[in-house]
Amino acid sequence: MPAEWWRDAVIYQIYPRSFADSDGDGYGDLPGIISKVDYLASLGVDAIWLSPFYLSPMADAGYDVADYEQVDPLFGNLDDADRLIEAAHAAGLRVVVDLVPNHTSDEHRWFRDAVAAGPRAPERDMYVFHDGRGENGELPPNNWKSVFGGAGWTRLHRPDGTPEQWYLHLFDVKQPDLDWSTERVREAFDGVLRFWLDRGVDGFRVDVAHGLVKAEGLPDWDVEQAAMLGGQSGPMWDQDGVHEIYRRWRGVLDTYDGDRSLVAEAWVADPSRLALYLRPDEMHTAFNFQFLDCHWDASAYREVITATMASNGAVGAPTTWVLSNHDVLRHVSRLGMADPGSSHEGLGMRDEQPDHVVGLQRARAATLMMLGLPGSAYLYQGEEFGLPDHTTLPDTVRQDPTWFRSGHTRVGRDGCRIPLPWAADRPGLGFSPNGATWLPQPDGYADLALDRQADDPASTWTMYRDALGARRDLGLGGAELTWVDAGEPVVAFDNGPVRVMANILGAPVPLPDGYRVLLSSGPLAGGTLPMDTAVWLSRA
Ligand code: NOJ
């Protein structure tokens, strides 16, 4: 496989519980993923990223890890993980796993030992324990909030009910934050990295990469903290001390052969701050969330593409494009809203309902624009079917901690985590052998099932497959972008041998002379590029 594969790879995110269920418990699992490896290779991606499948009480769908070196029985066992890595490699796919270093589960033995050891015991140094404020320590140590809603601190009680110290959790109460100033934490994670590197993984997606180090003295924060994700700032995010950790990890990865890599999940709004994570001795890539959060607006796209490529380029790093993942409203839904692209927050039945016909048309155009850009790109499972979110889930089935911790004011992310539709006429749309699904699938998913699209030349699935094939054949991931002026509402650039044009909310524009159409996201009328449509052209 070519060196520095991470510079231009297309990486497919698998959210294991919703991908494919082999045993009929309604949750996807590792054997289910193994059964789809050939499918993924035929789609034409270069790598897969697996969201956490480790031992977990599932308070945050596995982002609350109780043992980093065990597979949760819901998903299988370590042999299954080994078999999956082997099958993926045999099919020519790299494997990236999720690393969750900001917090553990409160059921991790490190936290249990720390609680049992009592205040000021060395075991407590692994986490952010603190005495409370107020006369009897009855007030939290500072005013930080949880990203999911509610307080960011919880007070411990002894078995006899006596209150004692508080612990920090930037996420759920069952996700205590680790203290990365403690060498024992650093050593423990060196071991976790090695454990998975030794098993053959090609890289790690680093969860909450901007959160590991907190400002000295844990000062109060005077701004209403972070609506979920989206350019977080404050004394708990993007502190300079995080970089030392990534230099250390890079040192660990570099002792392995095979070009292993790190991708940062860092919600850092300033592209020049984000680029610091990508210096040559730190991480290799970072998700470009500014691109994901861009309004459906041509000049906004031009700006974001220019700014992020410039700041990453300054440190020699590629840009890593992404439109959907398991934390945000899928781009079909996001771009189908009255103010398209204005928010990635999940939607419920009391909220505005997106227009999924318009949304799909725009999502296809956005995807074709994205896959035409140089750099690497992430796809989120099911986007190749054109899936929207489930925006009318009954509240009774919701599982995202956001829904509970926000006092039922934010529905959270369940709507983008619906089990995939593989076969329209099978129970559970082919997700599981018996039709069981951990969340209900919306009516519209049957028509979008893989078997309704695979042989249809006009389907979204076919567009993804053709775009991935052409992108690889034409070397677009490693080519150079040059802007083309095609009028205000059109994002237009040359990349290698391809001219990419996306008409965003504009009247139809003529296609340039001397070019032929390689791919288009929708029908082209009489030599023009209609509104909300993208094309790839090559010289005739
Ligand atoms: C980001 C993950 O993508 C999200 O799903 C999770 O809830 C938080 N980090 C906390 O781990």
XYZ file of C-alpha atoms and ligand atoms in Angstrom:
551
model
C 0.000 0.000 0.000
C 1.296 3.495 -0.772
C 3.124 5.474 1.910
C 1.280 8.252 3.755
C -2.041 6.719 2.778
C -3.776 9.047 5.249
C -3.054 12.093 3.042
C -5.700 11.224 0.464
C -7.665 8.251 1.825
C -11.447 8.035 1.870
C -12.328 6.608 5.266
C -15.735 5.109 5.991
C -17.032 5.525 9.523
C -18.736 2.482 10.992
C -20.936 3.042 14.003
C -20.943 -0.614 15.059
C -24.272 -0.775 16.885
C -26.125 0.452 13.796
C -24.210 -1.132 10.931
C -25.120 -4.831 10.686
C -26.419 -7.238 13.320
C -25.375 -10.882 12.931
C -27.103 -12.445 15.937
C -30.539 -10.847 16.095
C -30.213 -8.872 19.329
C -30.994 -5.662 17.455
C -27.472 -4.249 17.866
C -24.865 -4.336 15.145
C -21.709 -6.296 15.953
C -18.211 -7.136 14.723
C -19.262 -10.331 12.869
C -21.875 -8.166 11.110
C -19.113 -5.813 9.982
C -16.985 -8.735 8.798
C -19.905 -9.859 6.631
C -19.868 -6.457 4.894
C -16.149 -6.071 4.242
C -16.572 -7.039 0.592
C -19.381 -4.521 0.296
C -17.095 -1.769 1.609
C -14.340 -2.730 -0.791
C -16.818 -2.687 -3.691
C -18.006 0.786 -2.687
C -14.425 1.898 -3.182
C -13.305 3.335 0.167
C -9.707 3.014 1.349
C -10.183 2.534 5.077
C -12.732 2.068 7.841
C -12.939 3.859 11.175
C -14.794 1.980 13.885
C -16.517 3.929 16.648
C -15.853 2.322 20.069
C -16.594 -1.377 20.483
C -14.804 -1.733 23.850
C -16.226 -2.970 27.142
C -18.710 -0.358 28.284
C -21.880 0.114 30.329
C -23.077 2.127 27.279
C -24.025 5.317 29.078
C -22.813 7.152 25.955
C -23.089 4.364 23.384
C -19.578 3.081 24.104
C -17.768 6.441 24.460
C -17.728 5.489 28.149
C -15.035 2.826 28.156
C -14.691 0.404 31.078
C -11.739 -1.495 29.563
C -9.794 -0.296 26.520
C -8.427 -3.743 25.838
C -11.633 -5.761 25.793
C -14.484 -5.968 23.325
C -17.953 -5.456 24.752
C -19.993 -8.697 24.506
C -22.676 -6.687 22.689
C -20.252 -6.452 19.759
C -18.354 -9.750 20.028
C -14.928 -10.568 21.422
C -11.239 -9.952 20.780
C -11.074 -12.801 18.275
C -13.760 -11.057 16.269
C -11.723 -7.847 16.364
C -8.663 -9.732 15.113
C -10.695 -11.399 12.387
C -12.144 -8.059 11.336
C -8.718 -6.421 11.084
C -7.473 -9.374 9.075
C -10.484 -9.446 6.733
C -10.290 -5.694 6.139
C -6.580 -5.877 5.357
C -7.160 -8.809 3.029
C -9.685 -6.662 1.153
C -7.198 -3.783 0.913
C -8.839 -1.646 3.597
C -6.971 0.097 6.404
C -8.480 0.009 9.884
C -8.723 2.978 12.244
C -10.080 2.503 15.762
C -11.456 5.047 18.191
C -9.373 6.112 21.172
C -11.259 7.773 24.037
C -8.615 9.418 26.240
C -10.464 12.360 27.806
C -12.569 10.211 30.112
C -13.264 6.637 31.075
C -16.445 5.021 32.274
C -17.088 5.350 35.996
C -17.055 1.546 35.859
C -13.409 1.459 34.752
C -11.254 -0.130 37.431
C -9.050 2.990 37.591
C -12.050 5.053 38.686
C -13.394 2.410 41.033
C -9.994 2.133 42.709
C -9.763 5.915 42.947
C -13.164 6.198 44.600
C -12.406 3.380 47.025
C -8.984 4.790 47.947
C -10.494 7.998 49.353
C -9.604 11.689 49.157
C -5.965 12.558 48.469
C -4.926 8.933 47.865
C -2.554 8.622 44.867
C -5.197 6.592 42.992
C -7.270 9.788 42.806
C -4.547 11.515 40.786
C -5.696 9.724 37.658
C -8.920 11.757 37.602
C -9.939 15.345 38.311
C -11.110 15.073 41.925
C -11.502 18.275 43.908
C -12.881 19.470 47.210
C -16.053 21.502 46.872
C -16.452 25.189 47.531
C -18.652 26.617 50.298
C -18.466 26.099 54.027
C -18.859 22.328 53.850
C -17.709 21.698 50.318
C -21.317 21.635 49.204
C -20.711 23.719 46.071
C -18.984 22.368 42.950
C -15.314 23.388 42.534
C -16.178 25.657 39.595
C -19.072 26.509 37.291
C -18.240 24.224 34.361
C -21.134 22.513 32.628
C -21.398 19.139 30.935
C -21.489 19.291 27.123
C -24.623 17.144 27.342
C -26.295 19.586 29.760
C -26.350 20.020 33.549
C -23.391 20.395 35.902
C -19.902 19.266 34.949
C -19.188 18.030 38.491
C -20.707 15.307 40.637
C -20.138 14.848 44.340
C -19.173 11.489 45.744
C -20.720 10.023 48.881
C -19.280 7.427 51.208
C -21.292 4.237 51.716
C -22.744 5.753 54.912
C -23.990 8.749 52.929
C -21.372 11.270 54.059
C -20.541 13.591 51.170
C -16.905 13.916 50.107
C -14.997 15.159 47.022
C -16.341 16.115 43.592
C -15.169 14.753 40.235
C -15.185 16.466 36.861
C -17.104 15.097 33.875
C -17.264 17.270 30.775
C -19.728 14.738 29.380
C -22.046 12.339 31.225
C -21.888 11.744 34.970
C -20.708 8.236 34.050
C -17.722 9.652 32.093
C -15.216 11.001 34.655
C -12.425 13.090 33.093
C -8.894 11.731 33.385
C -6.126 13.981 34.712
C -3.489 14.069 31.988
C -0.946 15.804 34.174
C -0.494 12.426 35.892
C 2.281 10.288 34.449
C 0.369 7.099 35.263
C -2.394 8.172 32.879
C 0.135 8.875 30.137
C 1.812 5.523 30.612
C -1.495 3.691 30.657
C -2.452 5.168 27.282
C 0.938 4.364 25.758
C -0.029 0.803 26.628
C -3.486 1.118 25.051
C -1.965 2.463 21.832
C 0.518 -0.404 21.713
C -2.172 -2.982 22.453
C -4.092 -2.048 19.305
C -1.037 -1.265 17.172
C 0.260 -4.746 17.974
C -3.061 -6.155 16.754
C -2.487 -4.420 13.431
C -4.651 -1.292 13.417
C -3.533 1.444 11.044
C -4.500 4.382 13.182
C -6.636 6.035 15.827
C -9.406 8.572 15.739
C -8.808 10.579 18.907
C -12.008 11.487 20.742
C -12.248 15.002 22.249
C -8.622 15.647 21.299
C -8.954 19.295 22.358
C -10.141 18.473 25.882
C -7.469 16.450 27.639
C -5.723 19.316 29.421
C -7.621 21.821 31.561
C -6.461 25.340 32.439
C -4.289 25.568 35.541
C -6.387 26.182 38.670
C -9.629 25.158 36.934
C -10.950 28.753 36.699
C -14.653 29.535 36.368
C -15.929 30.007 32.847
C -18.264 32.906 32.340
C -19.918 31.926 29.100
C -22.759 29.448 28.752
C -20.607 26.465 27.823
C -20.806 24.851 24.459
C -23.979 23.862 22.816
C -22.895 20.345 21.850
C -19.582 20.563 20.033
C -19.097 23.331 17.449
C -16.013 25.462 18.071
C -15.684 24.982 21.791
C -13.629 27.484 23.730
C -12.945 28.077 27.413
C -10.575 26.841 30.098
C -11.480 23.216 29.411
C -10.735 23.215 25.668
C -7.730 23.568 23.375
C -5.138 24.254 26.064
C -1.534 24.408 24.870
C -0.592 21.478 27.114
C -2.396 18.959 24.870
C 0.335 19.113 22.251
C 2.922 17.457 24.446
C 0.612 14.425 24.672
C 0.300 14.133 20.912
C 4.048 14.428 20.437
C 4.438 11.538 22.838
C 1.880 9.433 20.955
C 3.492 10.251 17.644
C 6.692 8.879 19.117
C 4.880 5.623 19.947
C 3.307 5.314 16.482
C 6.564 6.047 14.738
C 8.171 2.991 16.318
C 5.779 0.847 14.237
C 6.050 0.142 10.543
C 3.184 0.611 8.139
C 2.488 4.316 8.351
C 0.111 4.337 11.334
C -1.781 7.592 11.820
C -3.758 9.790 14.201
C -6.852 11.838 13.339
C -8.036 14.476 15.799
C -11.636 15.044 16.747
C -10.998 18.595 17.883
C -13.800 21.159 17.786
C -11.470 24.130 17.515
C -12.959 27.063 15.611
C -9.779 28.871 14.573
C -8.105 26.964 11.698
C -4.668 28.180 12.741
C -5.201 26.738 16.244
C -6.400 23.464 14.732
C -3.301 23.316 12.541
C -1.165 23.190 15.693
C -2.418 19.621 16.193
C -1.034 18.779 12.754
C 2.551 19.865 13.132
C 4.940 17.278 11.739
C 5.611 15.674 15.137
C 1.955 15.530 16.285
C -1.169 14.167 14.619
C -1.465 13.451 10.917
C -4.956 14.777 10.229
C -7.935 16.465 11.935
C -11.590 16.539 10.960
C -12.519 19.777 9.213
C -15.696 20.574 11.138
C -15.849 24.077 9.709
C -16.568 22.465 6.370
C -19.248 20.259 7.947
C -20.829 23.282 9.626
C -20.743 25.499 6.544
C -23.972 27.200 5.505
C -25.307 26.168 2.103
C -23.688 29.184 0.498
C -21.054 29.320 -2.239
C -18.932 32.119 -0.814
C -18.969 30.479 2.635
C -17.641 27.254 1.061
C -14.956 29.102 -0.875
C -13.839 30.822 2.304
C -13.773 27.712 4.444
C -11.963 25.626 1.833
C -9.377 28.368 1.274
C -8.783 29.069 4.970
C -8.507 25.473 6.099
C -6.278 24.385 3.218
C -3.993 27.356 3.845
C -3.609 26.779 7.571
C -3.107 23.020 7.225
C -0.789 23.533 4.276
C 1.368 25.810 6.411
C 2.262 22.824 8.602
C 2.464 20.374 5.701
C -0.791 18.618 6.555
C -3.638 17.662 4.210
C -7.210 18.724 4.884
C -9.721 16.115 6.011
C -13.195 16.777 4.688
C -16.338 15.478 6.378
C -20.069 16.114 6.011
C -21.705 13.686 8.446
C -20.924 11.578 11.493
C -22.649 9.993 14.479
C -22.845 13.303 16.398
C -24.578 15.563 13.896
C -27.750 15.830 11.846
C -26.972 13.979 8.595
C -26.245 16.305 5.686
C -29.412 15.270 3.808
C -31.438 16.643 6.733
C -29.139 19.563 7.505
C -29.260 20.881 3.959
C -33.022 20.350 3.697
C -33.796 22.872 6.404
C -35.310 26.308 5.745
C -31.912 27.802 6.609
C -29.770 25.039 5.093
C -26.653 24.118 7.019
C -27.427 26.523 9.853
C -27.344 23.883 12.607
C -26.191 20.301 13.095
C -28.322 19.749 16.201
C -30.625 16.688 16.109
C -34.325 17.220 15.376
C -37.447 15.785 16.991
C -41.095 15.780 16.004
C -41.741 19.137 17.692
C -39.007 20.771 15.588
C -38.919 22.052 12.038
C -39.078 19.096 9.644
C -36.503 19.252 6.833
C -37.474 18.831 3.184
C -35.696 15.570 2.446
C -36.177 15.769 -1.323
C -34.412 19.105 -1.570
C -32.001 17.989 1.157
C -30.970 14.894 -0.803
C -30.376 16.911 -3.953
C -28.123 19.314 -2.035
C -26.433 16.519 -0.099
C -25.486 14.782 -3.341
C -24.070 18.044 -4.675
C -22.168 18.641 -1.423
C -20.726 15.121 -1.545
C -19.584 15.445 -5.127
C -17.940 18.767 -4.271
C -16.255 17.196 -1.227
C -14.964 14.132 -3.060
C -13.542 16.433 -5.731
C -11.302 18.213 -3.227
C -7.690 17.276 -2.550
C -6.952 15.712 0.846
C -8.655 12.888 2.683
C -12.378 12.516 3.292
C -14.626 10.755 5.774
C -17.966 9.162 4.920
C -20.464 8.184 7.595
C -22.228 4.843 7.182
C -25.484 5.167 5.266
C -24.677 8.455 3.589
C -23.984 6.453 0.439
C -27.681 5.505 0.526
C -28.690 9.166 0.917
C -30.165 8.548 4.363
C -31.715 11.471 6.210
C -31.961 11.544 9.993
C -34.960 10.011 11.692
C -36.506 13.329 12.732
C -39.710 11.964 14.296
C -38.395 9.372 16.743
C -40.739 8.830 19.688
C -39.207 10.289 22.848
C -39.750 6.977 24.615
C -37.039 5.236 22.568
C -34.350 7.904 22.887
C -31.022 6.790 24.344
C -28.625 9.701 23.857
C -27.583 11.130 27.252
C -28.049 14.606 25.743
C -31.831 14.081 25.862
C -31.790 13.217 29.570
C -29.125 15.663 30.774
C -30.631 18.607 28.922
C -33.921 18.107 30.787
C -35.526 16.931 27.520
C -34.797 20.217 25.780
C -32.333 18.764 23.218
C -33.292 15.540 21.492
C -29.646 14.675 20.838
C -28.101 12.367 18.297
C -30.230 9.222 18.095
C -31.728 10.344 14.767
C -28.416 9.941 12.913
C -27.720 6.550 14.510
C -30.575 4.503 13.043
C -29.792 0.891 11.992
C -28.930 0.747 8.286
C -31.375 -0.443 5.595
C -29.684 -3.144 3.529
C -32.681 -4.884 1.943
C -36.082 -3.225 1.435
C -38.272 -6.302 1.780
C -36.554 -8.018 4.680
C -37.518 -7.627 8.358
C -35.666 -4.679 9.884
C -34.702 -3.764 6.303
C -32.056 -6.480 6.444
C -30.219 -4.965 9.405
C -30.627 -8.111 11.497
C -31.642 -11.700 10.740
C -34.957 -11.403 12.609
C -35.866 -7.748 12.127
C -34.752 -6.554 15.583
C -33.394 -2.978 15.601
C -32.295 -1.040 18.696
C -33.960 2.092 17.299
C -36.932 2.069 14.909
C -36.265 2.852 11.244
C -38.377 5.582 9.622
C -40.768 4.725 6.756
C -38.642 6.396 4.105
C -35.689 4.068 4.711
C -37.134 1.128 2.708
C -36.895 3.033 -0.576
C -33.300 3.921 0.234
C -32.199 0.369 1.041
C -29.051 -0.808 -0.712
C -30.858 -3.406 -2.819
C -33.139 -0.700 -4.260
C -30.124 1.338 -5.362
C -27.290 -0.978 -6.294
C -28.453 -1.562 -9.905
C -29.898 1.899 -10.505
C -27.535 4.132 -12.495
C -29.234 7.249 -11.125
C -29.117 6.225 -7.452
C -27.179 7.970 -4.715
C -25.263 4.755 -4.067
C -24.137 4.579 -7.706
C -23.021 8.213 -7.556
C -20.887 7.490 -4.482
C -19.352 4.393 -6.037
C -18.588 6.140 -9.324
C -17.171 9.208 -7.597
C -14.937 7.098 -5.356
C -13.688 5.111 -8.341
C -12.969 8.221 -10.425
C -11.376 9.995 -7.477
C -8.973 7.113 -7.035
C -8.277 6.606 -10.761
C -7.642 10.301 -11.351
C -5.619 10.829 -8.171
C -7.822 13.680 -6.977
C -6.905 13.225 -3.308
C -3.293 14.088 -4.035
C -3.817 16.769 -6.693
C -3.644 20.582 -6.513
C -6.640 22.888 -6.277
C -6.901 26.037 -8.401
C -9.942 28.269 -8.043
C -12.017 29.049 -11.124
C -14.348 32.042 -11.350
C -17.702 30.728 -12.556
C -19.919 33.369 -10.967
C -20.965 34.086 -7.394
C -23.270 31.119 -6.655
C -20.912 28.539 -8.141
C -18.080 26.896 -6.236
C -15.692 26.025 -9.075
C -12.153 24.702 -9.021
C -9.745 22.619 -11.023
C -8.229 19.682 -9.203
C -5.785 17.604 -11.229
C -7.508 16.716 -14.491
C -11.001 17.501 -13.205
C -13.033 20.689 -13.075
C -15.524 20.613 -10.193
C -18.515 22.953 -10.243
C -21.292 23.177 -7.636
C -24.175 25.565 -8.211
C -25.418 26.539 -4.768
C -28.804 28.229 -4.723
C -28.122 29.996 -8.050
C -30.020 30.137 -11.352
C -28.803 27.588 -13.941
C -25.364 28.433 -15.356
C -23.961 27.238 -18.688
C -21.377 24.484 -18.567
C -18.038 25.607 -20.023
C -17.172 24.777 -23.638
C -14.546 22.176 -24.346
C -15.431 19.950 -21.385
C -17.350 16.729 -21.075
C -19.316 15.570 -18.060
C -17.707 12.813 -16.002
C -20.217 12.754 -13.181
C -23.116 14.816 -11.984
C -25.095 14.865 -8.766
C -28.401 15.335 -10.612
C -29.936 15.817 -14.060
C -28.320 18.486 -16.236
C -30.732 20.469 -18.386
C -29.605 21.492 -21.892
C -25.936 22.196 -21.277
C -26.530 24.025 -18.006
C -25.773 23.300 -14.384
C -29.035 23.675 -12.432
C -29.402 24.980 -8.891
C -28.104 22.697 -6.110
C -26.260 20.447 -8.505
C -22.577 19.595 -8.833
C -20.570 18.184 -11.737
C -17.132 16.810 -12.426
C -15.918 17.759 -15.891
C -12.874 16.809 -17.883
C -11.431 18.386 -21.025
C -13.198 16.975 -24.066
C -17.249 12.812 20.778
C -17.937 11.576 20.303
O -17.952 11.573 18.901
C -19.306 11.600 20.919
O -20.158 10.642 20.362
C -19.164 11.424 22.399
O -20.426 11.555 23.018
C -18.229 12.473 22.992
N -17.058 12.687 22.194
C -17.766 12.057 24.360
O -16.902 10.954 24.256
